[in-house]
Coordinates of N, CA and C in Angstrom, one line a residue:
G1 N -99.8 -28.6 -24.5 CA -100.5 -28.1 -23.4 C -100.4 -29.0 -22.2
I2 N -101.2 -28.6 -21.2 CA -101.2 -29.4 -20.0 C -101.8 -30.8 -20.3
G3 N -101.1 -31.8 -19.8 CA -101.6 -33.2 -19.9 C -101.1 -33.9 -21.1
G4 N -100.4 -33.2 -22.0 CA -99.9 -33.9 -23.2 C -98.7 -34.8 -23.0
A5 N -98.0 -34.6 -22.0 CA -96.8 -35.5 -21.8 C -97.1 -36.9 -21.6
M6 N -98.2 -37.2 -20.9 CA -98.6 -38.6 -20.7 C -99.0 -39.2 -22.0
D7 N -99.6 -38.5 -22.9 CA -99.9 -39.0 -24.3 C -98.6 -39.4 -25.0
L8 N -97.6 -38.5 -24.9 CA -96.4 -38.7 -25.6 C -95.6 -40.0 -25.1
V9 N -95.6 -40.2 -23.8 CA -94.8 -41.4 -23.3 C -95.6 -42.7 -23.3
N10 N -96.9 -42.6 -23.4 CA -97.7 -43.9 -23.4 C -97.6 -44.6 -24.7
G11 N -96.9 -45.7 -24.7 CA -96.8 -46.5 -25.9 C -95.7 -46.1 -26.9
A12 N -94.9 -45.2 -26.6 CA -93.8 -44.7 -27.5 C -92.8 -45.8 -27.5
A13 N -92.2 -46.1 -28.7 CA -91.1 -47.1 -28.8 C -89.8 -46.6 -28.2
Q14 N -89.6 -45.3 -28.3 CA -88.4 -44.7 -27.7 C -88.6 -43.3 -27.3
V15 N -88.2 -42.9 -26.1 CA -88.3 -41.5 -25.7 C -86.9 -40.9 -25.5
I16 N -86.7 -39.8 -26.1 CA -85.4 -39.1 -26.0 C -85.6 -37.8 -25.4
V17 N -84.8 -37.4 -24.4 CA -85.0 -36.2 -23.7 C -83.8 -35.2 -24.0
L18 N -84.2 -34.0 -24.4 CA -83.1 -32.9 -24.6 C -83.2 -32.0 -23.5
M19 N -82.0 -31.7 -22.8 CA -82.0 -30.9 -21.7 C -80.6 -30.4 -21.4
E20 N -80.5 -29.4 -20.5 CA -79.2 -29.0 -20.0 C -78.7 -30.0 -19.0
H21 N -77.4 -30.2 -18.8 CA -76.9 -31.2 -17.9 C -77.0 -30.8 -16.5
V22 N -76.9 -29.5 -16.2 CA -77.0 -29.1 -14.8 C -78.0 -28.0 -14.6
T23 N -78.5 -27.7 -13.4 CA -79.4 -26.6 -13.1 C -78.7 -25.3 -13.2
K24 N -79.4 -24.2 -13.1 CA -78.8 -22.9 -13.1 C -77.8 -22.7 -11.9
K25 N -78.0 -23.4 -10.9 CA -77.1 -23.4 -9.7 C -76.0 -24.4 -9.8
G26 N -75.9 -25.2 -10.9 CA -74.8 -26.1 -11.1 C -75.1 -27.5 -10.5
A27 N -76.3 -27.8 -10.0 CA -76.6 -29.1 -9.5 C -76.9 -30.1 -10.7
P28 N -76.6 -31.3 -10.5 CA -76.8 -32.3 -11.6 C -78.3 -32.5 -11.9
K29 N -78.6 -32.6 -13.1 CA -80.0 -33.0 -13.5 C -80.1 -34.5 -13.8
L30 N -79.0 -35.1 -14.2 CA -78.9 -36.5 -14.4 C -78.6 -37.2 -13.1
V31 N -79.6 -37.8 -12.5 CA -79.5 -38.4 -11.1 C -80.0 -39.9 -11.2
A32 N -79.6 -40.6 -10.1 CA -80.0 -42.0 -10.0 C -81.5 -42.2 -9.8
D33 N -82.1 -41.3 -8.9 CA -83.5 -41.3 -8.6 C -84.1 -40.0 -8.7
C34 N -85.2 -39.9 -9.4 CA -85.9 -38.6 -9.7 C -86.7 -38.2 -8.4
S35 N -86.6 -37.0 -8.0 CA -87.3 -36.5 -6.8 C -88.6 -35.7 -7.2
L36 N -88.8 -35.6 -8.5 CA -90.0 -34.8 -9.0 C -91.0 -35.8 -9.4
P37 N -92.3 -35.4 -9.5 CA -93.4 -36.3 -10.0 C -93.0 -36.8 -11.4
L38 N -93.3 -38.0 -11.7 CA -93.0 -38.6 -13.0 C -94.2 -38.7 -13.9
T39 N -94.1 -38.4 -15.1 CA -95.1 -38.5 -16.1 C -95.2 -40.0 -16.5
G40 N -94.1 -40.6 -16.7 CA -94.0 -42.0 -17.1 C -92.8 -42.6 -16.4
R41 N -92.9 -43.8 -15.9 CA -91.8 -44.5 -15.2 C -91.0 -45.4 -16.2
A42 N -89.7 -45.2 -16.2 CA -88.8 -46.1 -17.0 C -89.1 -46.0 -18.5
V43 N -89.4 -44.9 -19.0 CA -89.7 -44.7 -20.5 C -88.6 -44.0 -21.3
V44 N -87.8 -43.3 -20.6 CA -86.7 -42.6 -21.3 C -85.6 -43.5 -21.6
S45 N -85.1 -43.5 -22.8 CA -84.0 -44.4 -23.2 C -82.8 -43.7 -23.5
R46 N -82.9 -42.4 -23.9 CA -81.7 -41.6 -24.3 C -81.9 -40.2 -23.8
I47 N -80.8 -39.6 -23.3 CA -80.8 -38.2 -22.9 C -79.7 -37.5 -23.6
I48 N -80.0 -36.3 -24.2 CA -79.0 -35.5 -24.9 C -78.9 -34.2 -24.2
T49 N -77.7 -33.9 -23.7 CA -77.5 -32.6 -23.0 C -76.4 -31.8 -23.7
D50 N -76.1 -30.6 -23.1 CA -75.1 -29.8 -23.7 C -73.7 -30.4 -23.5
L51 N -73.6 -31.5 -22.7 CA -72.3 -32.1 -22.5 C -72.1 -33.4 -23.3
G52 N -73.2 -34.0 -23.7 CA -73.1 -35.3 -24.5 C -74.4 -36.0 -24.7
V53 N -74.2 -37.3 -25.1 CA -75.4 -38.1 -25.3 C -75.2 -39.3 -24.4
F54 N -76.3 -39.7 -23.7 CA -76.3 -40.7 -22.7 C -77.5 -41.7 -22.8
D55 N -77.2 -43.0 -22.7 CA -78.3 -43.9 -22.6 C -78.6 -44.3 -21.2
V56 N -79.8 -44.4 -20.8 CA -80.2 -44.8 -19.5 C -79.9 -46.3 -19.3
A57 N -79.2 -46.6 -18.2 CA -78.7 -48.0 -18.0 C -78.8 -48.3 -16.5
G58 N -80.0 -48.8 -16.2 CA -80.2 -49.2 -14.7 C -80.3 -47.9 -13.9
E59 N -79.4 -47.9 -12.9 CA -79.3 -46.7 -12.0 C -78.3 -45.7 -12.4
G60 N -77.8 -45.8 -13.6 CA -76.8 -44.9 -14.1 C -77.0 -44.6 -15.6
F61 N -75.9 -44.2 -16.3 CA -75.9 -43.9 -17.7 C -74.7 -44.4 -18.4
D62 N -74.9 -44.8 -19.6 CA -73.8 -45.2 -20.6 C -73.6 -43.9 -21.4
V63 N -72.3 -43.6 -21.5 CA -71.9 -42.4 -22.3 C -71.8 -42.9 -23.7
V64 N -72.6 -42.3 -24.6 CA -72.6 -42.6 -26.0 C -71.6 -41.8 -26.7
E65 N -71.7 -40.5 -26.4 CA -70.8 -39.5 -27.1 C -70.7 -38.3 -26.2
L66 N -69.5 -37.7 -26.1 CA -69.3 -36.4 -25.4 C -69.2 -35.3 -26.4
A67 N -69.7 -34.1 -26.0 CA -69.6 -32.9 -26.8 C -68.1 -32.5 -27.0
P68 N -67.8 -31.8 -28.1 CA -66.4 -31.4 -28.4 C -65.9 -30.6 -27.2
G69 N -64.6 -31.0 -26.8 CA -64.0 -30.3 -25.7 C -64.4 -30.7 -24.3
V70 N -65.3 -31.7 -24.2 CA -65.7 -32.1 -22.9 C -65.1 -33.5 -22.6
D71 N -64.5 -33.7 -21.4 CA -63.9 -35.0 -21.2 C -64.7 -35.7 -20.1
F72 N -64.5 -37.0 -20.0 CA -65.3 -37.9 -19.1 C -65.3 -37.4 -17.7
S73 N -64.2 -36.9 -17.1 CA -64.1 -36.5 -15.7 C -65.0 -35.3 -15.5
D74 N -65.1 -34.4 -16.5 CA -65.9 -33.2 -16.3 C -67.4 -33.6 -16.2
V75 N -67.8 -34.5 -17.1 CA -69.2 -35.0 -17.1 C -69.5 -35.8 -15.8
E76 N -68.5 -36.6 -15.4 CA -68.7 -37.4 -14.2 C -68.9 -36.5 -12.9
A77 N -68.2 -35.4 -12.9 CA -68.3 -34.4 -11.8 C -69.6 -33.7 -11.8
K78 N -70.3 -33.6 -12.9 CA -71.6 -32.9 -13.0 C -72.8 -33.8 -13.1
T79 N -72.6 -35.1 -12.8 CA -73.7 -36.1 -12.9 C -73.9 -36.7 -11.6
G80 N -75.2 -36.9 -11.2 CA -75.5 -37.4 -9.9 C -75.8 -38.9 -9.9
A81 N -75.2 -39.6 -10.9 CA -75.5 -41.1 -11.0 C -74.2 -41.7 -11.6
P82 N -74.0 -43.0 -11.5 CA -72.8 -43.6 -12.1 C -72.8 -43.5 -13.6
L83 N -71.7 -43.3 -14.2 CA -71.5 -43.2 -15.6 C -70.6 -44.3 -16.1
R84 N -70.9 -44.9 -17.2 CA -70.0 -45.9 -17.8 C -69.6 -45.4 -19.2
A85 N -68.3 -45.4 -19.4 CA -67.8 -45.1 -20.8 C -68.1 -46.3 -21.7
R86 N -68.7 -46.0 -22.8 CA -69.1 -47.1 -23.8 C -67.8 -47.5 -24.5
T87 N -67.5 -48.7 -24.5 CA -66.3 -49.2 -25.2 C -66.7 -49.5 -26.7
T88 N -65.7 -49.3 -27.6 CA -65.9 -49.6 -29.0 C -65.2 -50.9 -29.3
A89 N -65.8 -51.7 -30.2 CA -65.2 -52.9 -30.6 C -64.3 -52.8 -31.8

């Protein structure tokens, strides 16, 4: 219900967001700065979209995993913030 989001983010050890990567008009939803009112500041640690899995990293995102058939350049073109490919050791 209304007002429940603040309860969810307050004191949570980890917040994961599930969403589509772009708006219905094709604009990026993953951006460096949010222009909408925030329920909690700096509480989201991971975002899972239809294009992949991303960890919040400062003003950008670390790519954890891409969806099958999706390549880095496709995601980069649809993201409004810097992306870093995660390197494996």
